[in-house]
């Protein structure tokens, strides 16, 4: 994954273009900027990459999820169904809009279980947020069918799956709106940055205005602008966009490396007796940002992680006790530890979290090990690493 591993002259050149003009802002200053519009250029490049009609860059992946939901009109009291295995950004964004996150189980894809989704739908449900974790995807056809049947929005958080595809379409471009992150550890990095993508003209226009205080961006040099509605500042800077522009051109190269290494891990580690691979939906192709596999149970996973640590295998996690990505450790969320008052509607809407158990998610997350795939490794290093991992796993399974 992290694109920063391969920073070089292309990134430096792009950033210098911006610094030489001194215009670090993506809007306005038309006369001063020596013709550089890095954010606009990056949006065009991403439209081409993801084969989508519109891309709106924003300041982060978290901002992208927030703006996507806002652009589609999700707000006070609406319920948004989301998975237990995700990143805290998912529920933060929903909460910021005054809406209610409804967490449901994942399945062996490590993404939303369509059956759990359908069971959680109420008259208040407005959207389903599918989080394409660790480079792969959920059962998108089933999720689309549910959305069509119940007239719900499908929002895709594809922050960890840049370049993954389903039925030949880019992840992120399948739902009504898709979200990407270009933070420091993602496949394409800008330092901080994100994007909302959509084929819907209204959602795009809303995202464009909302992410810049509601400005309508009419006319040159910001002269003729009005505010059709309320907004906020989720803008990306030209400096960040410049780095992204260099990186996006290298995406095919990044994906080729990731997928080659993923296959090596699958061929070596995946062949060990007792190891099973994560389910990838039919006609889905992973981005290769992570290699995911299952062991027989939680105890084995913990021992294997311990073994990896002793054996010098870094960047592998079992998320069961992890407080970035899994519901079990999110006490601040379950206890609603907020700096400012939260509406009674949301407090009531979240009461279920104190009692609901997520046995099915625990089952899959407990058995899962997720390993980051680094771009800077050589093929020989990957083979050596994979063999070492396989030996450690065999050792644990025999004992
Ligand atoms: C990284 C990430 C985000 C948030 O992106 P930031 O740019 O760090 O705000 C959201 N969702 C998922 C699944 C992520 O991995």
GROMACS .gro file of C-alpha atoms and ligand atoms in nm:
model
  414
    1UNK     CA    1   0.000   0.000   0.000
    2UNK     CA    2   0.155   0.330   0.102
    3UNK     CA    3   0.230   0.530  -0.211
    4UNK     CA    4   0.490   0.731  -0.018
    5UNK     CA    5   0.725   0.436  -0.039
    6UNK     CA    6   0.789   0.527  -0.400
    7UNK     CA    7   0.806   0.909  -0.385
    8UNK     CA    8   1.045   1.056  -0.638
    9UNK     CA    9   1.115   1.324  -0.897
   10UNK     CA   10   0.760   1.325  -1.035
   11UNK     CA   11   0.616   1.425  -0.697
   12UNK     CA   12   0.886   1.691  -0.644
   13UNK     CA   13   0.825   1.845  -0.988
   14UNK     CA   14   0.449   1.870  -0.929
   15UNK     CA   15   0.495   2.036  -0.589
   16UNK     CA   16   0.753   2.279  -0.731
   17UNK     CA   17   0.503   2.393  -0.996
   18UNK     CA   18   0.275   2.504  -0.714
   19UNK     CA   19   0.543   2.662  -0.497
   20UNK     CA   20   0.684   2.861  -0.787
   21UNK     CA   21   0.353   3.045  -0.834
   22UNK     CA   22   0.288   3.074  -0.461
   23UNK     CA   23  -0.082   2.989  -0.506
   24UNK     CA   24  -0.156   2.703  -0.268
   25UNK     CA   25  -0.534   2.740  -0.291
   26UNK     CA   26  -0.736   2.539  -0.540
   27UNK     CA   27  -0.990   2.815  -0.616
   28UNK     CA   28  -0.940   3.171  -0.740
   29UNK     CA   29  -0.618   3.376  -0.778
   30UNK     CA   30  -0.656   3.312  -1.151
   31UNK     CA   31  -0.398   3.570  -1.261
   32UNK     CA   32  -0.123   3.463  -1.024
   33UNK     CA   33  -0.121   3.090  -1.062
   34UNK     CA   34   0.077   3.042  -1.386
   35UNK     CA   35  -0.200   2.821  -1.518
   36UNK     CA   36  -0.170   2.550  -1.256
   37UNK     CA   37  -0.494   2.394  -1.140
   38UNK     CA   38  -0.362   2.079  -0.975
   39UNK     CA   39  -0.684   1.992  -0.794
   40UNK     CA   40  -0.884   2.024  -1.117
   41UNK     CA   41  -0.628   1.818  -1.305
   42UNK     CA   42  -0.633   1.549  -1.038
   43UNK     CA   43  -1.013   1.540  -1.051
   44UNK     CA   44  -0.998   1.485  -1.426
   45UNK     CA   45  -0.732   1.214  -1.385
   46UNK     CA   46  -0.945   1.037  -1.122
   47UNK     CA   47  -1.257   1.057  -1.343
   48UNK     CA   48  -1.056   0.877  -1.604
   49UNK     CA   49  -0.910   0.623  -1.358
   50UNK     CA   50  -1.242   0.532  -1.198
   51UNK     CA   51  -1.454   0.578  -1.515
   52UNK     CA   52  -1.692   0.805  -1.333
   53UNK     CA   53  -1.865   1.122  -1.444
   54UNK     CA   54  -1.767   1.340  -1.147
   55UNK     CA   55  -1.493   1.362  -0.886
   56UNK     CA   56  -1.486   1.615  -0.602
   57UNK     CA   57  -1.158   1.634  -0.412
   58UNK     CA   58  -1.177   1.709  -0.041
   59UNK     CA   59  -0.937   1.738   0.252
   60UNK     CA   60  -0.948   1.375   0.373
   61UNK     CA   61  -1.122   1.040   0.341
   62UNK     CA   62  -1.324   1.125   0.651
   63UNK     CA   63  -1.430   1.448   0.480
   64UNK     CA   64  -1.519   1.246   0.169
   65UNK     CA   65  -1.758   1.021   0.365
   66UNK     CA   66  -1.912   1.323   0.538
   67UNK     CA   67  -1.952   1.519   0.214
   68UNK     CA   68  -2.092   1.219   0.025
   69UNK     CA   69  -2.364   1.166   0.287
   70UNK     CA   70  -2.439   1.539   0.308
   71UNK     CA   71  -2.454   1.571  -0.072
   72UNK     CA   72  -2.719   1.300  -0.083
   73UNK     CA   73  -2.921   1.469   0.191
   74UNK     CA   74  -2.850   1.236   0.484
   75UNK     CA   75  -2.911   1.423   0.810
   76UNK     CA   76  -3.087   1.447   1.144
   77UNK     CA   77  -3.248   1.124   1.257
   78UNK     CA   78  -3.169   0.925   0.942
   79UNK     CA   79  -3.027   0.580   0.998
   80UNK     CA   80  -2.721   0.470   0.804
   81UNK     CA   81  -2.633   0.101   0.809
   82UNK     CA   82  -2.259   0.036   0.837
   83UNK     CA   83  -2.030  -0.256   0.925
   84UNK     CA   84  -1.863  -0.346   1.257
   85UNK     CA   85  -1.528  -0.378   1.080
   86UNK     CA   86  -1.433  -0.041   0.932
   87UNK     CA   87  -1.247   0.267   1.042
   88UNK     CA   88  -1.379   0.508   1.307
   89UNK     CA   89  -1.431   0.765   1.029
   90UNK     CA   90  -1.749   0.583   0.919
   91UNK     CA   91  -1.947   0.648   1.234
   92UNK     CA   92  -1.783   0.987   1.295
   93UNK     CA   93  -1.911   1.112   0.960
   94UNK     CA   94  -2.263   0.981   1.020
   95UNK     CA   95  -2.271   1.134   1.369
   96UNK     CA   96  -2.144   1.472   1.246
   97UNK     CA   97  -2.452   1.501   1.027
   98UNK     CA   98  -2.684   1.422   1.318
   99UNK     CA   99  -2.766   1.083   1.169
  100UNK     CA  100  -2.757   0.746   1.345
  101UNK     CA  101  -2.498   0.479   1.267
  102UNK     CA  102  -2.655   0.132   1.271
  103UNK     CA  103  -2.380  -0.125   1.297
  104UNK     CA  104  -2.432  -0.473   1.154
  105UNK     CA  105  -2.225  -0.787   1.107
  106UNK     CA  106  -1.974  -0.865   0.837
  107UNK     CA  107  -1.937  -1.201   0.663
  108UNK     CA  108  -1.638  -1.395   0.527
  109UNK     CA  109  -1.574  -1.120   0.269
  110UNK     CA  110  -1.482  -0.905   0.576
  111UNK     CA  111  -1.740  -0.659   0.443
  112UNK     CA  112  -2.115  -0.608   0.513
  113UNK     CA  113  -2.324  -0.924   0.529
  114UNK     CA  114  -2.628  -0.857   0.305
  115UNK     CA  115  -2.852  -1.066   0.534
  116UNK     CA  116  -2.752  -0.860   0.838
  117UNK     CA  117  -2.813  -0.543   0.637
  118UNK     CA  118  -3.162  -0.643   0.534
  119UNK     CA  119  -3.252  -0.738   0.891
  120UNK     CA  120  -3.151  -0.390   1.015
  121UNK     CA  121  -3.367  -0.186   0.777
  122UNK     CA  122  -3.634   0.032   0.943
  123UNK     CA  123  -3.854   0.314   0.810
  124UNK     CA  124  -3.576   0.554   0.916
  125UNK     CA  125  -3.305   0.387   0.710
  126UNK     CA  126  -3.172   0.623   0.445
  127UNK     CA  127  -2.844   0.473   0.330
  128UNK     CA  128  -2.619   0.170   0.338
  129UNK     CA  129  -2.251   0.240   0.373
  130UNK     CA  130  -2.039  -0.046   0.246
  131UNK     CA  131  -1.675  -0.026   0.353
  132UNK     CA  132  -1.449  -0.215   0.114
  133UNK     CA  133  -1.193  -0.320   0.371
  134UNK     CA  134  -0.835  -0.425   0.306
  135UNK     CA  135  -0.843  -0.407  -0.072
  136UNK     CA  136  -1.146  -0.625  -0.139
  137UNK     CA  137  -1.525  -0.592  -0.145
  138UNK     CA  138  -1.861  -0.712  -0.025
  139UNK     CA  139  -2.130  -0.894  -0.225
  140UNK     CA  140  -2.212  -0.585  -0.428
  141UNK     CA  141  -2.497  -0.729  -0.638
  142UNK     CA  142  -2.683  -0.843  -0.328
  143UNK     CA  143  -2.630  -0.504  -0.161
  144UNK     CA  144  -2.746  -0.320  -0.474
  145UNK     CA  145  -3.060  -0.537  -0.488
  146UNK     CA  146  -3.141  -0.450  -0.127
  147UNK     CA  147  -3.093  -0.079  -0.198
  148UNK     CA  148  -3.314  -0.094  -0.505
  149UNK     CA  149  -3.584  -0.291  -0.326
  150UNK     CA  150  -3.598  -0.055  -0.027
  151UNK     CA  151  -3.508   0.265  -0.216
  152UNK     CA  152  -3.192   0.327  -0.017
  153UNK     CA  153  -2.872   0.504  -0.110
  154UNK     CA  154  -2.561   0.293  -0.153
  155UNK     CA  155  -2.247   0.477  -0.039
  156UNK     CA  156  -1.914   0.304  -0.091
  157UNK     CA  157  -1.618   0.376   0.134
  158UNK     CA  158  -1.341   0.249  -0.092
  159UNK     CA  159  -1.061   0.423   0.099
  160UNK     CA  160  -0.866   0.098   0.139
  161UNK     CA  161  -0.950  -0.048  -0.198
  162UNK     CA  162  -0.823   0.197  -0.460
  163UNK     CA  163  -0.793   0.003  -0.786
  164UNK     CA  164  -1.002  -0.298  -0.680
  165UNK     CA  165  -1.278  -0.393  -0.926
  166UNK     CA  166  -1.615  -0.569  -0.929
  167UNK     CA  167  -1.759  -0.694  -1.260
  168UNK     CA  168  -1.493  -0.481  -1.428
  169UNK     CA  169  -1.600  -0.160  -1.250
  170UNK     CA  170  -1.377   0.029  -1.009
  171UNK     CA  171  -1.471  -0.007  -0.645
  172UNK     CA  172  -1.615   0.327  -0.539
  173UNK     CA  173  -1.796   0.368  -0.871
  174UNK     CA  174  -2.064   0.106  -0.804
  175UNK     CA  175  -2.276   0.279  -0.540
  176UNK     CA  176  -2.458   0.612  -0.577
  177UNK     CA  177  -2.151   0.778  -0.430
  178UNK     CA  178  -1.800   0.650  -0.359
  179UNK     CA  179  -1.532   0.776  -0.121
  180UNK     CA  180  -1.154   0.761  -0.130
  181UNK     CA  181  -0.877   0.862   0.107
  182UNK     CA  182  -0.532   0.980   0.003
  183UNK     CA  183  -0.394   1.003   0.355
  184UNK     CA  184  -0.032   0.920   0.423
  185UNK     CA  185  -0.076   0.540   0.437
  186UNK     CA  186  -0.312   0.485   0.144
  187UNK     CA  187  -0.227   0.344  -0.200
  188UNK     CA  188  -0.221   0.694  -0.351
  189UNK     CA  189  -0.113   0.956  -0.099
  190UNK     CA  190  -0.138   1.334  -0.102
  191UNK     CA  191  -0.031   1.360   0.263
  192UNK     CA  192  -0.393   1.432   0.347
  193UNK     CA  193  -0.675   1.425   0.096
  194UNK     CA  194  -0.982   1.244  -0.026
  195UNK     CA  195  -1.238   1.227  -0.305
  196UNK     CA  196  -1.610   1.180  -0.356
  197UNK     CA  197  -1.705   1.021  -0.686
  198UNK     CA  198  -2.050   0.996  -0.845
  199UNK     CA  199  -2.234   0.979  -1.174
  200UNK     CA  200  -2.518   1.188  -1.030
  201UNK     CA  201  -2.506   1.554  -1.137
  202UNK     CA  202  -2.698   1.685  -0.835
  203UNK     CA  203  -2.488   1.497  -0.580
  204UNK     CA  204  -2.176   1.626  -0.753
  205UNK     CA  205  -2.293   1.986  -0.752
  206UNK     CA  206  -2.390   1.952  -0.386
  207UNK     CA  207  -2.050   1.803  -0.297
  208UNK     CA  208  -1.868   2.079  -0.488
  209UNK     CA  209  -2.056   2.357  -0.306
  210UNK     CA  210  -2.084   2.192   0.035
  211UNK     CA  211  -1.710   2.124   0.063
  212UNK     CA  212  -1.636   2.497   0.017
  213UNK     CA  213  -1.884   2.679   0.245
  214UNK     CA  214  -2.170   2.644  -0.002
  215UNK     CA  215  -1.997   2.863  -0.264
  216UNK     CA  216  -2.136   2.789  -0.608
  217UNK     CA  217  -1.803   2.846  -0.791
  218UNK     CA  218  -1.965   3.049  -1.068
  219UNK     CA  219  -1.750   3.282  -1.277
  220UNK     CA  220  -1.377   3.360  -1.274
  221UNK     CA  221  -1.171   3.456  -0.975
  222UNK     CA  222  -1.457   3.385  -0.733
  223UNK     CA  223  -1.610   3.719  -0.831
  224UNK     CA  224  -1.969   3.621  -0.905
  225UNK     CA  225  -2.022   3.357  -0.640
  226UNK     CA  226  -2.329   3.315  -0.423
  227UNK     CA  227  -2.421   3.064  -0.151
  228UNK     CA  228  -2.717   2.853  -0.257
  229UNK     CA  229  -2.697   2.662   0.073
  230UNK     CA  230  -2.494   2.608   0.390
  231UNK     CA  231  -2.158   2.443   0.367
  232UNK     CA  232  -1.833   2.387   0.548
  233UNK     CA  233  -1.461   2.384   0.467
  234UNK     CA  234  -1.347   2.045   0.343
  235UNK     CA  235  -1.116   2.183   0.070
  236UNK     CA  236  -0.797   2.017  -0.048
  237UNK     CA  237  -0.494   2.241  -0.110
  238UNK     CA  238  -0.305   2.269  -0.439
  239UNK     CA  239   0.009   2.133  -0.270
  240UNK     CA  240  -0.167   1.815  -0.164
  241UNK     CA  241  -0.337   1.777  -0.500
  242UNK     CA  242   0.001   1.817  -0.674
  243UNK     CA  243   0.142   1.516  -0.488
  244UNK     CA  244  -0.172   1.317  -0.574
  245UNK     CA  245  -0.138   1.407  -0.940
  246UNK     CA  246   0.209   1.256  -0.950
  247UNK     CA  247   0.089   0.949  -0.761
  248UNK     CA  248  -0.224   0.878  -0.965
  249UNK     CA  249  -0.012   0.850  -1.279
  250UNK     CA  250   0.174   0.568  -1.106
  251UNK     CA  251  -0.135   0.380  -0.989
  252UNK     CA  252  -0.115   0.109  -1.259
  253UNK     CA  253   0.247   0.045  -1.154
  254UNK     CA  254   0.146   0.033  -0.783
  255UNK     CA  255  -0.141  -0.209  -0.853
  256UNK     CA  256   0.079  -0.437  -1.060
  257UNK     CA  257   0.326  -0.468  -0.772
  258UNK     CA  258   0.054  -0.519  -0.509
  259UNK     CA  259  -0.124  -0.788  -0.708
  260UNK     CA  260   0.196  -0.974  -0.791
  261UNK     CA  261   0.286  -0.987  -0.420
  262UNK     CA  262  -0.068  -1.078  -0.317
  263UNK     CA  263  -0.052  -1.380  -0.547
  264UNK     CA  264   0.281  -1.488  -0.399
  265UNK     CA  265   0.138  -1.471  -0.046
  266UNK     CA  266  -0.172  -1.662  -0.152
  267UNK     CA  267   0.038  -1.929  -0.325
  268UNK     CA  268   0.276  -1.977  -0.033
  269UNK     CA  269   0.087  -1.892   0.288
  270UNK     CA  270  -0.256  -1.978   0.148
  271UNK     CA  271  -0.145  -2.336   0.075
  272UNK     CA  272  -0.069  -2.415   0.440
  273UNK     CA  273  -0.314  -2.671   0.584
  274UNK     CA  274  -0.553  -2.488   0.818
  275UNK     CA  275  -0.522  -2.154   0.637
  276UNK     CA  276  -0.819  -2.035   0.430
  277UNK     CA  277  -0.842  -1.725   0.218
  278UNK     CA  278  -1.090  -1.444   0.253
  279UNK     CA  279  -1.390  -1.481   0.021
  280UNK     CA  280  -1.373  -1.249  -0.277
  281UNK     CA  281  -1.710  -1.216  -0.455
  282UNK     CA  282  -1.738  -1.371  -0.799
  283UNK     CA  283  -1.600  -1.137  -1.067
  284UNK     CA  284  -1.429  -0.925  -0.807
  285UNK     CA  285  -1.059  -0.841  -0.821
  286UNK     CA  286  -0.872  -0.726  -0.512
  287UNK     CA  287  -0.647  -0.420  -0.524
  288UNK     CA  288  -0.376  -0.613  -0.341
  289UNK     CA  289  -0.330  -0.350  -0.072
  290UNK     CA  290  -0.352  -0.632   0.188
  291UNK     CA  291  -0.321  -1.009   0.208
  292UNK     CA  292  -0.600  -1.151   0.428
  293UNK     CA  293  -0.643  -1.503   0.554
  294UNK     CA  294  -0.832  -1.702   0.817
  295UNK     CA  295  -0.701  -1.942   1.081
  296UNK     CA  296  -0.917  -2.198   1.266
  297UNK     CA  297  -0.987  -1.979   1.572
  298UNK     CA  298  -0.901  -1.666   1.771
  299UNK     CA  299  -0.648  -1.839   1.992
  300UNK     CA  300  -0.451  -1.962   1.690
  301UNK     CA  301  -0.459  -1.613   1.539
  302UNK     CA  302  -0.319  -1.462   1.855
  303UNK     CA  303  -0.039  -1.721   1.869
  304UNK     CA  304   0.046  -1.667   1.504
  305UNK     CA  305   0.064  -1.288   1.551
  306UNK     CA  306   0.291  -1.346   1.851
  307UNK     CA  307   0.503  -1.579   1.637
  308UNK     CA  308   0.520  -1.320   1.358
  309UNK     CA  309   0.643  -1.061   1.609
  310UNK     CA  310   0.920  -1.286   1.734
  311UNK     CA  311   1.008  -1.382   1.378
  312UNK     CA  312   1.040  -1.020   1.264
  313UNK     CA  313   0.725  -1.022   1.049
  314UNK     CA  314   0.576  -0.673   1.090
  315UNK     CA  315   0.266  -0.508   0.939
  316UNK     CA  316   0.031  -0.801   1.012
  317UNK     CA  317  -0.270  -0.760   1.243
  318UNK     CA  318  -0.551  -0.950   1.402
  319UNK     CA  319  -0.818  -0.683   1.446
  320UNK     CA  320  -1.010  -0.846   1.729
  321UNK     CA  321  -0.843  -0.627   1.994
  322UNK     CA  322  -0.759  -0.337   1.764
  323UNK     CA  323  -0.906   0.003   1.847
  324UNK     CA  324  -0.876   0.155   1.500
  325UNK     CA  325  -1.089  -0.080   1.304
  326UNK     CA  326  -1.322  -0.292   1.511
  327UNK     CA  327  -1.628  -0.224   1.728
  328UNK     CA  328  -1.510  -0.423   2.032
  329UNK     CA  329  -1.266  -0.154   2.145
  330UNK     CA  330  -1.471   0.153   2.062
  331UNK     CA  331  -1.570   0.244   2.417
  332UNK     CA  332  -1.580   0.616   2.331
  333UNK     CA  333  -1.851   0.534   2.083
  334UNK     CA  334  -2.052   0.292   2.296
  335UNK     CA  335  -2.036   0.536   2.590
  336UNK     CA  336  -2.096   0.838   2.364
  337UNK     CA  337  -1.806   1.038   2.503
  338UNK     CA  338  -1.869   1.364   2.321
  339UNK     CA  339  -1.718   1.705   2.392
  340UNK     CA  340  -2.051   1.867   2.316
  341UNK     CA  341  -2.413   1.764   2.366
  342UNK     CA  342  -2.561   1.514   2.122
  343UNK     CA  343  -2.928   1.517   2.024
  344UNK     CA  344  -3.166   1.297   2.219
  345UNK     CA  345  -3.270   1.131   1.895
  346UNK     CA  346  -2.913   1.012   1.833
  347UNK     CA  347  -2.858   0.908   2.196
  348UNK     CA  348  -3.176   0.698   2.183
  349UNK     CA  349  -3.086   0.567   1.841
  350UNK     CA  350  -2.753   0.436   1.971
  351UNK     CA  351  -2.881   0.260   2.283
  352UNK     CA  352  -2.876  -0.073   2.100
  353UNK     CA  353  -2.495  -0.068   2.111
  354UNK     CA  354  -2.485  -0.137   2.484
  355UNK     CA  355  -2.661  -0.471   2.445
  356UNK     CA  356  -2.612  -0.588   2.087
  357UNK     CA  357  -2.352  -0.860   2.041
  358UNK     CA  358  -2.178  -0.913   1.713
  359UNK     CA  359  -2.099  -1.284   1.734
  360UNK     CA  360  -2.073  -1.334   1.362
  361UNK     CA  361  -1.827  -1.045   1.325
  362UNK     CA  362  -1.627  -1.170   1.624
  363UNK     CA  363  -1.609  -1.509   1.455
  364UNK     CA  364  -1.457  -1.373   1.134
  365UNK     CA  365  -1.243  -1.096   1.283
  366UNK     CA  366  -1.111  -1.328   1.553
  367UNK     CA  367  -0.985  -1.575   1.292
  368UNK     CA  368  -0.856  -1.318   1.047
  369UNK     CA  369  -0.503  -1.198   0.990
  370UNK     CA  370  -0.450  -0.901   0.766
  371UNK     CA  371  -0.105  -0.817   0.629
  372UNK     CA  372  -0.014  -0.493   0.458
  373UNK     CA  373   0.154  -0.536   0.121
  374UNK     CA  374   0.438  -0.289   0.078
  375UNK     CA  375   0.534  -0.143  -0.256
  376UNK     CA  376   0.900  -0.110  -0.164
  377UNK     CA  377   0.963  -0.482  -0.113
  378UNK     CA  378   1.146  -0.682  -0.378
  379UNK     CA  379   1.001  -1.007  -0.510
  380UNK     CA  380   1.273  -1.205  -0.330
  381UNK     CA  381   1.189  -1.033  -0.002
  382UNK     CA  382   0.823  -1.122  -0.046
  383UNK     CA  383   0.901  -1.489  -0.114
  384UNK     CA  384   1.130  -1.506   0.188
  385UNK     CA  385   0.873  -1.336   0.405
  386UNK     CA  386   0.589  -1.560   0.285
  387UNK     CA  387   0.791  -1.877   0.352
  388UNK     CA  388   0.878  -1.752   0.700
  389UNK     CA  389   0.511  -1.677   0.767
  390UNK     CA  390   0.411  -2.023   0.643
  391UNK     CA  391   0.669  -2.187   0.874
  392UNK     CA  392   0.550  -1.990   1.176
  393UNK     CA  393   0.186  -2.079   1.105
  394UNK     CA  394   0.272  -2.449   1.061
  395UNK     CA  395   0.461  -2.439   1.392
  396UNK     CA  396   0.162  -2.295   1.575
  397UNK     CA  397  -0.087  -2.534   1.416
  398UNK     CA  398   0.120  -2.842   1.507
  399UNK     CA  399   0.173  -2.741   1.873
  400LIG     C1  400  -0.834   0.582   0.589
  400LIG     C2  401  -0.975   0.551   0.593
  400LIG     C3  402  -1.073   0.650   0.607
  400LIG     C4  403  -1.043   0.792   0.641
  400LIG     O1  404  -0.953   0.854   0.560
  400LIG     P1  405  -0.867   0.978   0.614
  400LIG     O2  406  -0.813   1.036   0.488
  400LIG     O3  407  -0.758   0.925   0.702
  400LIG     O4  408  -0.959   1.070   0.684
  400LIG     C5  409  -1.207   0.614   0.599
  400LIG     N1  410  -1.244   0.487   0.582
  400LIG     C6  411  -1.152   0.388   0.571
  400LIG     C7  412  -1.200   0.249   0.549
  400LIG     C8  413  -1.016   0.416   0.579
  400LIG     O5  414  -0.927   0.317   0.572
   0.00000   0.00000   0.00000
